[in-house]
PDB file of C-alpha atoms in Angstrom:
ATOM      1  CA  MET A  21      24.570 267.446 237.930  1.00 71.00           C
ATOM      2  CA  LYS A  22      27.324 264.325 239.325  1.00 69.00           C
ATOM      3  CA  ILE A  23      24.509 261.967 238.102  1.00 75.00           C
ATOM      4  CA  LEU A  24      24.129 263.091 235.006  1.00 67.00           C
ATOM      5  CA  ILE A  25      28.006 263.126 234.288  1.00 70.00           C
ATOM      6  CA  GLY A  26      27.821 259.749 235.561  1.00 69.00           C
ATOM      7  CA  VAL A  27      25.651 258.522 233.409  1.00 65.00           C
ATOM      8  CA  LEU A  28      27.536 260.209 230.632  1.00 63.00           C
ATOM      9  CA  LEU A  29      30.916 258.790 231.662  1.00 68.00           C
ATOM     10  CA  ALA A  30      28.828 254.528 232.578  1.00 65.00           C
ATOM     11  CA  ALA A  31      27.639 255.605 228.569  1.00 66.00           C
ATOM     12  CA  ALA A  32      30.393 256.454 226.534  1.00 66.00           C
ATOM     13  CA  VAL A  33      32.829 253.554 228.550  1.00 64.00           C
ATOM     14  CA  LEU A  34      30.363 251.230 227.418  1.00 66.00           C
ATOM     15  CA  LEU A  35      30.186 252.298 223.420  1.00 71.00           C
ATOM     16  CA  LEU A  36      33.839 251.801 223.470  1.00 75.00           C
ATOM     17  CA  LEU A  37      34.005 248.401 225.099  1.00 84.00           C
ATOM     18  CA  PRO A  38      33.588 245.707 222.240  1.00 88.00           C
ATOM     19  CA  LEU A  39      30.950 243.238 221.676  1.00 91.00           C
ATOM     20  CA  SER A  40      31.917 239.932 221.240  1.00 93.00           C
ATOM     21  CA  ALA A  41      30.890 236.433 220.046  1.00 95.00           C
ATOM     22  CA  ARG A  42      32.662 233.161 220.539  1.00 95.00           C
ATOM     23  CA  LEU A  43      31.775 230.417 218.698  1.00 96.00           C
ATOM     24  CA  ARG A  44      32.927 226.875 218.280  1.00 96.00           C
ATOM     25  CA  TRP A  45      31.449 224.079 216.486  1.00 94.00           C
ATOM     26  CA  ASN A  46      32.805 220.276 217.105  1.00 92.00           C
ATOM     27  CA  GLY A  47      29.732 218.333 215.743  1.00 88.00           C
ATOM     28  CA  THR A  48      27.727 220.879 218.536  1.00 92.00           C
ATOM     29  CA  LEU A  49      27.268 224.375 218.538  1.00 93.00           C
ATOM     30  CA  ALA A  50      28.700 226.315 221.659  1.00 95.00           C
ATOM     31  CA  VAL A  51      27.778 230.328 221.608  1.00 95.00           C
ATOM     32  CA  TRP A  52      29.519 232.828 224.286  1.00 96.00           C
ATOM     33  CA  ALA A  53      28.400 236.474 224.313  1.00 95.00           C
ATOM     34  CA  GLY A  54      29.884 239.137 226.359  1.00 91.00           C
ATOM     35  CA  ILE A  55      30.907 243.043 226.358  1.00 89.00           C
ATOM     36  CA  GLY A  56      34.420 243.801 226.837  1.00 85.00           C
ATOM     37  CA  PRO A  57      36.776 241.133 229.211  1.00 85.00           C
ATOM     38  CA  LEU A  58      33.418 239.670 230.242  1.00 88.00           C
ATOM     39  CA  ARG A  59      31.805 236.845 228.232  1.00 90.00           C
ATOM     40  CA  VAL A  60      28.970 234.037 229.218  1.00 94.00           C
ATOM     41  CA  LYS A  61      28.029 231.351 227.543  1.00 92.00           C
ATOM     42  CA  VAL A  62      24.555 231.618 226.241  1.00 94.00           C
ATOM     43  CA  TYR A  63      24.099 227.989 223.899  1.00 93.00           C
ATOM     44  CA  ASP A  64      25.403 224.212 224.508  1.00 91.00           C
ATOM     45  CA  GLY A  65      24.052 222.368 221.639  1.00 86.00           C
ATOM     46  CA  ALA A  66      26.117 219.734 223.623  1.00 80.00           C
ATOM     47  CA  ALA A  67      23.576 219.894 226.753  1.00 77.00           C
ATOM     48  CA  ARG A  68      20.727 219.172 224.271  1.00 73.00           C
ATOM     49  CA  GLU A  69      21.906 216.865 222.082  1.00 68.00           C
ATOM     50  CA  LYS A  70      23.343 213.404 222.678  1.00 61.00           C
ATOM     51  CA  LYS A  71      24.534 211.350 220.127  1.00 57.00           C
ATOM     52  CA  PRO A  72      24.474 207.766 220.123  1.00 58.00           C
ATOM     53  CA  PRO A  73      28.075 205.881 220.198  1.00 57.00           C
ATOM     54  CA  PRO A  74      29.655 205.492 217.029  1.00 55.00           C
ATOM     55  CA  SER A  75      29.297 201.618 215.962  1.00 51.00           C
ATOM     56  CA  ALA A  76      32.216 199.542 216.550  1.00 48.00           C
ATOM     57  CA  GLY A  77      33.784 196.859 214.457  1.00 49.00           C
ATOM     58  CA  LYS A  78      34.404 198.675 210.979  1.00 49.00           C
ATOM     59  CA  THR A  79      37.561 199.551 209.392  1.00 50.00           C
ATOM     60  CA  PRO A  80      38.212 202.253 206.843  1.00 46.00           C
ATOM     61  CA  ARG A  81      38.052 199.792 204.354  1.00 47.00           C
ATOM     62  CA  ASP A  82      35.031 198.572 205.273  1.00 52.00           C
ATOM     63  CA  ARG A  83      33.045 201.755 204.806  1.00 50.00           C
ATOM     64  CA  ALA A  84      31.631 202.589 201.824  1.00 50.00           C
ATOM     65  CA  PRO A  85      33.420 205.464 199.644  1.00 51.00           C
ATOM     66  CA  SER A  86      32.267 208.697 200.263  1.00 50.00           C
ATOM     67  CA  PRO A  87      30.667 210.042 196.846  1.00 49.00           C
ATOM     68  CA  GLU A  88      33.119 211.351 194.657  1.00 49.00           C
ATOM     69  CA  LYS A  89      32.212 214.625 192.519  1.00 47.00           C
ATOM     70  CA  LYS A  90      32.147 214.997 189.278  1.00 44.00           C
ATOM     71  CA  PRO A  91      35.906 216.020 187.204  1.00 41.00           C
ATOM     72  CA  GLY A  92      35.596 219.712 186.969  1.00 39.00           C
ATOM     73  CA  GLU A  93      33.293 220.464 189.672  1.00 44.00           C
ATOM     74  CA  ARG A  94      34.679 222.896 192.270  1.00 53.00           C
ATOM     75  CA  LEU A  95      33.320 225.073 194.576  1.00 58.00           C
ATOM     76  CA  ASP A  96      32.624 228.041 193.101  1.00 67.00           C
ATOM     77  CA  LEU A  97      33.021 231.623 195.192  1.00 76.00           C
ATOM     78  CA  THR A  98      32.631 234.274 192.546  1.00 82.00           C
ATOM     79  CA  LEU A  99      29.339 235.204 193.687  1.00 83.00           C
ATOM     80  CA  LEU A 100      30.414 235.412 196.759  1.00 83.00           C
ATOM     81  CA  ARG A 101      33.581 237.813 195.830  1.00 83.00           C
ATOM     82  CA  ASP A 102      31.701 239.606 193.542  1.00 85.00           C
ATOM     83  CA  LEU A 103      28.754 240.249 196.340  1.00 84.00           C
ATOM     84  CA  ALA A 104      31.609 241.571 198.366  1.00 82.00           C
ATOM     85  CA  ALA A 105      33.171 244.246 196.072  1.00 83.00           C
ATOM     86  CA  SER A 106      29.681 245.141 195.836  1.00 86.00           C
ATOM     87  CA  LEU A 107      29.621 246.112 199.535  1.00 85.00           C
ATOM     88  CA  PRO A 108      27.955 250.133 199.999  1.00 85.00           C
ATOM     89  CA  ALA A 109      30.722 252.168 201.014  1.00 85.00           C
ATOM     90  CA  PRO A 110      29.359 252.842 204.045  1.00 84.00           C
ATOM     91  CA  LEU A 111      28.530 249.054 204.635  1.00 86.00           C
ATOM     92  CA  ARG A 112      31.967 248.257 203.630  1.00 87.00           C
ATOM     93  CA  ARG A 113      33.111 250.385 206.501  1.00 87.00           C
ATOM     94  CA  LEU A 114      31.239 248.669 209.026  1.00 88.00           C
ATOM     95  CA  CYS A 115      32.492 245.333 208.232  1.00 90.00           C
ATOM     96  CA  ARG A 116      35.962 246.558 207.995  1.00 91.00           C
ATOM     97  CA  ARG A 117      35.650 247.096 212.140  1.00 90.00           C
ATOM     98  CA  VAL A 118      34.082 243.693 212.535  1.00 93.00           C
ATOM     99  CA  ARG A 119      37.137 241.868 213.598  1.00 94.00           C
ATOM    100  CA  ILE A 120      37.201 237.780 213.581  1.00 95.00           C
ATOM    101  CA  SER A 121      40.198 236.602 215.807  1.00 95.00           C
ATOM    102  CA  GLY A 122      40.937 233.570 217.741  1.00 94.00           C
ATOM    103  CA  LEU A 123      40.183 231.451 214.422  1.00 95.00           C
ATOM    104  CA  ALA A 124      41.371 227.912 214.367  1.00 96.00           C
ATOM    105  CA  VAL A 125      39.925 225.034 211.657  1.00 96.00           C
ATOM    106  CA  ARG A 126      41.099 221.582 212.558  1.00 96.00           C
ATOM    107  CA  ALA A 127      39.261 218.756 209.845  1.00 95.00           C
ATOM    108  CA  LEU A 128      40.255 214.889 210.110  1.00 94.00           C
ATOM    109  CA  LEU A 129      38.711 213.561 207.019  1.00 94.00           C
ATOM    110  CA  THR A 130      38.070 209.367 206.470  1.00 93.00           C
ATOM    111  CA  GLY A 131      37.807 207.543 203.026  1.00 89.00           C
ATOM    112  CA  GLY A 132      37.028 204.461 201.644  1.00 87.00           C
ATOM    113  CA  ASP A 133      40.706 203.971 201.457  1.00 90.00           C
ATOM    114  CA  ALA A 134      44.248 206.245 202.081  1.00 89.00           C
ATOM    115  CA  ALA A 135      44.201 207.753 198.086  1.00 91.00           C
ATOM    116  CA  GLU A 136      40.627 208.961 199.040  1.00 92.00           C
ATOM    117  CA  ALA A 137      40.691 210.652 202.535  1.00 92.00           C
ATOM    118  CA  ALA A 138      44.231 212.007 201.622  1.00 93.00           C
ATOM    119  CA  VAL A 139      42.558 213.337 198.059  1.00 93.00           C
ATOM    120  CA  ARG A 140      39.368 214.506 200.434  1.00 93.00           C
ATOM    121  CA  ALA A 141      42.067 216.639 202.569  1.00 93.00           C
ATOM    122  CA  GLY A 142      43.777 218.196 200.119  1.00 93.00           C
ATOM    123  CA  ARG A 143      40.403 219.576 198.706  1.00 93.00           C
ATOM    124  CA  ALA A 144      39.102 220.731 202.132  1.00 93.00           C
ATOM    125  CA  GLY A 145      42.125 222.621 202.654  1.00 93.00           C
ATOM    126  CA  ALA A 146      41.506 224.900 199.167  1.00 92.00           C
ATOM    127  CA  VAL A 147      37.779 224.670 200.325  1.00 92.00           C
ATOM    128  CA  PHE A 148      39.010 226.724 203.302  1.00 93.00           C
ATOM    129  CA  TYR A 149      41.376 228.984 202.000  1.00 92.00           C
ATOM    130  CA  SER A 150      39.048 230.266 199.627  1.00 91.00           C
ATOM    131  CA  LEU A 151      36.706 231.067 202.087  1.00 92.00           C
ATOM    132  CA  TYR A 152      39.442 232.354 204.013  1.00 94.00           C
ATOM    133  CA  GLY A 153      40.310 235.162 200.967  1.00 91.00           C
ATOM    134  CA  VAL A 154      36.431 235.974 200.685  1.00 91.00           C
ATOM    135  CA  LEU A 155      36.283 236.637 204.573  1.00 93.00           C
ATOM    136  CA  CYS A 156      39.871 239.051 204.444  1.00 93.00           C
ATOM    137  CA  GLN A 157      37.869 240.621 201.814  1.00 90.00           C
ATOM    138  CA  VAL A 158      35.030 242.057 203.804  1.00 91.00           C
ATOM    139  CA  PHE A 159      35.997 241.855 207.658  1.00 93.00           C
ATOM    140  CA  THR A 160      39.301 241.754 209.290  1.00 94.00           C
ATOM    141  CA  VAL A 161      40.491 238.994 210.321  1.00 95.00           C
ATOM    142  CA  GLY A 162      43.368 237.601 212.139  1.00 94.00           C
ATOM    143  CA  GLU A 163      45.802 234.495 210.999  1.00 94.00           C
ATOM    144  CA  PRO A 164      44.041 231.166 211.238  1.00 95.00           C
ATOM    145  CA  GLN A 165      45.478 228.415 212.787  1.00 96.00           C
ATOM    146  CA  VAL A 166      44.566 225.350 210.537  1.00 96.00           C
ATOM    147  CA  LEU A 167      44.956 221.769 210.889  1.00 95.00           C
ATOM    148  CA  ILE A 168      43.387 219.600 207.778  1.00 95.00           C
ATOM    149  CA  LEU A 169      44.933 215.987 207.731  1.00 94.00           C
ATOM    150  CA  PRO A 170      43.405 212.672 205.989  1.00 94.00           C
ATOM    151  CA  ASP A 171      42.610 210.522 208.768  1.00 92.00           C
ATOM    152  CA  PHE A 172      43.042 206.434 207.896  1.00 89.00           C
ATOM    153  CA  PHE A 173      41.383 205.111 211.384  1.00 88.00           C
ATOM    154  CA  ARG A 174      38.556 206.697 212.240  1.00 84.00           C
ATOM    155  CA  GLU A 175      34.694 206.211 211.047  1.00 86.00           C
ATOM    156  CA  GLU A 176      33.819 209.546 210.830  1.00 90.00           C
ATOM    157  CA  ASP A 177      35.172 212.996 209.956  1.00 93.00           C
ATOM    158  CA  ASN A 178      36.030 215.024 213.135  1.00 93.00           C
ATOM    159  CA  TYR A 179      35.885 218.339 212.763  1.00 94.00           C
ATOM    160  CA  TYR A 180      36.458 221.150 215.201  1.00 96.00           C
ATOM    161  CA  ILE A 181      35.910 225.279 214.069  1.00 96.00           C
ATOM    162  CA  GLU A 182      36.518 227.866 216.574  1.00 96.00           C
ATOM    163  CA  GLY A 183      36.395 232.042 216.531  1.00 96.00           C
ATOM    164  CA  ILE A 184      35.550 235.021 218.013  1.00 96.00           C
ATOM    165  CA  VAL A 185      33.696 237.834 216.466  1.00 95.00           C
ATOM    166  CA  THR A 186      34.091 241.605 218.026  1.00 94.00           C
ATOM    167  CA  LEU A 187      32.409 244.736 217.215  1.00 91.00           C
ATOM    168  CA  CYS A 188      32.744 248.366 219.171  1.00 87.00           C
ATOM    169  CA  PRO A 189      29.365 249.519 219.549  1.00 86.00           C
ATOM    170  CA  ALA A 190      30.302 253.239 218.417  1.00 82.00           C
ATOM    171  CA  ALA A 191      31.045 251.413 215.088  1.00 82.00           C
ATOM    172  CA  LEU A 192      27.282 250.614 214.975  1.00 81.00           C
ATOM    173  CA  LEU A 193      26.629 253.859 216.209  1.00 82.00           C
ATOM    174  CA  ALA A 194      28.503 256.020 213.767  1.00 81.00           C
ATOM    175  CA  PHE A 195      27.065 253.846 211.430  1.00 80.00           C
ATOM    176  CA  GLY A 196      23.340 254.442 212.124  1.00 82.00           C
ATOM    177  CA  ALA A 197      24.047 257.892 212.388  1.00 82.00           C
ATOM    178  CA  GLY A 198      25.225 258.050 209.243  1.00 80.00           C
ATOM    179  CA  PHE A 199      22.517 256.033 207.543  1.00 78.00           C
ATOM    180  CA  VAL A 200      20.154 258.894 209.242  1.00 84.00           C
ATOM    181  CA  ARG A 201      21.760 261.746 208.193  1.00 83.00           C
ATOM    182  CA  ARG A 202      22.062 260.104 204.435  1.00 82.00           C
ATOM    183  CA  PHE A 203      18.511 259.049 204.619  1.00 83.00           C
ATOM    184  CA  ALA A 204      17.135 263.034 205.580  1.00 86.00           C
ATOM    185  CA  ALA A 205      19.337 264.322 203.004  1.00 86.00           C
ATOM    186  CA  ARG A 206      18.025 262.427 200.436  1.00 85.00           C
ATOM    187  CA  GLN A 207      14.354 262.834 201.611  1.00 85.00           C
ATOM    188  CA  LEU A 208      15.381 266.734 201.600  1.00 87.00           C
ATOM    189  CA  ARG A 209      16.535 266.644 198.052  1.00 85.00           C
ATOM    190  CA  ARG A 210      12.969 264.453 196.862  1.00 84.00           C
ATOM    191  CA  ARG A 211      11.019 267.269 199.179  1.00 83.00           C
ATOM    192  CA  ASP A 212      13.024 270.052 197.597  1.00 81.00           C
ATOM    193  CA  THR A 213      12.716 269.028 193.770  1.00 81.00           C
ATOM    194  CA  ALA A 214       8.758 268.028 194.153  1.00 77.00           C
ATOM    195  CA  ASP A 215       8.354 271.284 194.947  1.00 72.00           C
ATOM    196  CA  ARG A 216      10.152 273.349 191.839  1.00 76.00           C
ATOM    197  CA  GLU A 217       8.238 270.542 190.071  1.00 72.00           C
ATOM    198  CA  GLU A 218       4.976 271.764 191.465  1.00 71.00           C
ATOM    199  CA  ASP A 219       6.184 275.265 190.910  1.00 69.00           C
ATOM    200  CA  TYR A 220       6.693 274.867 187.300  1.00 70.00           C
ATOM    201  CA  GLY A 221       3.325 273.506 186.786  1.00 68.00           C
ATOM    202  CA  GLN A 222       1.175 275.890 188.008  1.00 70.00           C
ATOM    203  CA  GLN A 223       4.018 278.760 185.951  1.00 70.00           C
ATOM    204  CA  SER A 224       3.174 276.647 182.769  1.00 68.00           C
ATOM    205  CA  LYS A 225      -0.827 276.865 183.464  1.00 65.00           C
ATOM    206  CA  ARG A 226      -0.654 280.446 183.533  1.00 61.00           C
ATOM    207  CA  PRO A 227      -2.489 282.353 180.346  1.00 59.00           C
ATOM    208  CA  ASP A 228       0.993 284.177 180.228  1.00 58.00           C
ATOM    209  CA  GLY A 229       3.602 281.709 181.031  1.00 52.00           C
ATOM    210  CA  GLY A 230       4.484 283.373 184.575  1.00 50.00           C
ATOM    211  CA  GLN A 231       6.092 285.902 182.424  1.00 48.00           C
ATOM    212  CA  LEU A 232       5.228 289.871 183.464  1.00 44.00           C
TER     213      LEU A 232
END
């Protein structure tokens, strides 16, 4: 009996401890996975991929300018917003239980000249905050730390993105239980409807129409 109580208590504790995944990207992807306060690195892209050293002797003016977008061409997030607003209520509640914290974004953007670098940085900031708005519409997102600046000295753009995604297993269990309950109720209603239609069909085939 004591063993059973201990197992139940351990299961309850595990259900309440949040599952987490920490992601970091700065040219290569690194992923940590954990439960509660414990977290272990499960993937390190830097250990698998070695980049060649950047070529030296070039200045920002020596680089070819990055391709410009056509006038009026902007990132359209209308479809993403519509998808977020169209999520079923149970899935929307589950997504709201997903928390994104520790979000940090750093982008140092280059260009063929100072003006182009500044324009690219401004566009990148607008894109990030548009995506951030969509994320806030679906998930619970903490306040990010954002640094997006033009860089007049680097030869390549430099990005750093980091965030932690957490979800309590109890929320997943509640979502699964609700899905099973709704599916079972739907099947019962469908079977009941089929039985009534079958009974009605049998009565309509009687010579007297099923009447006494």
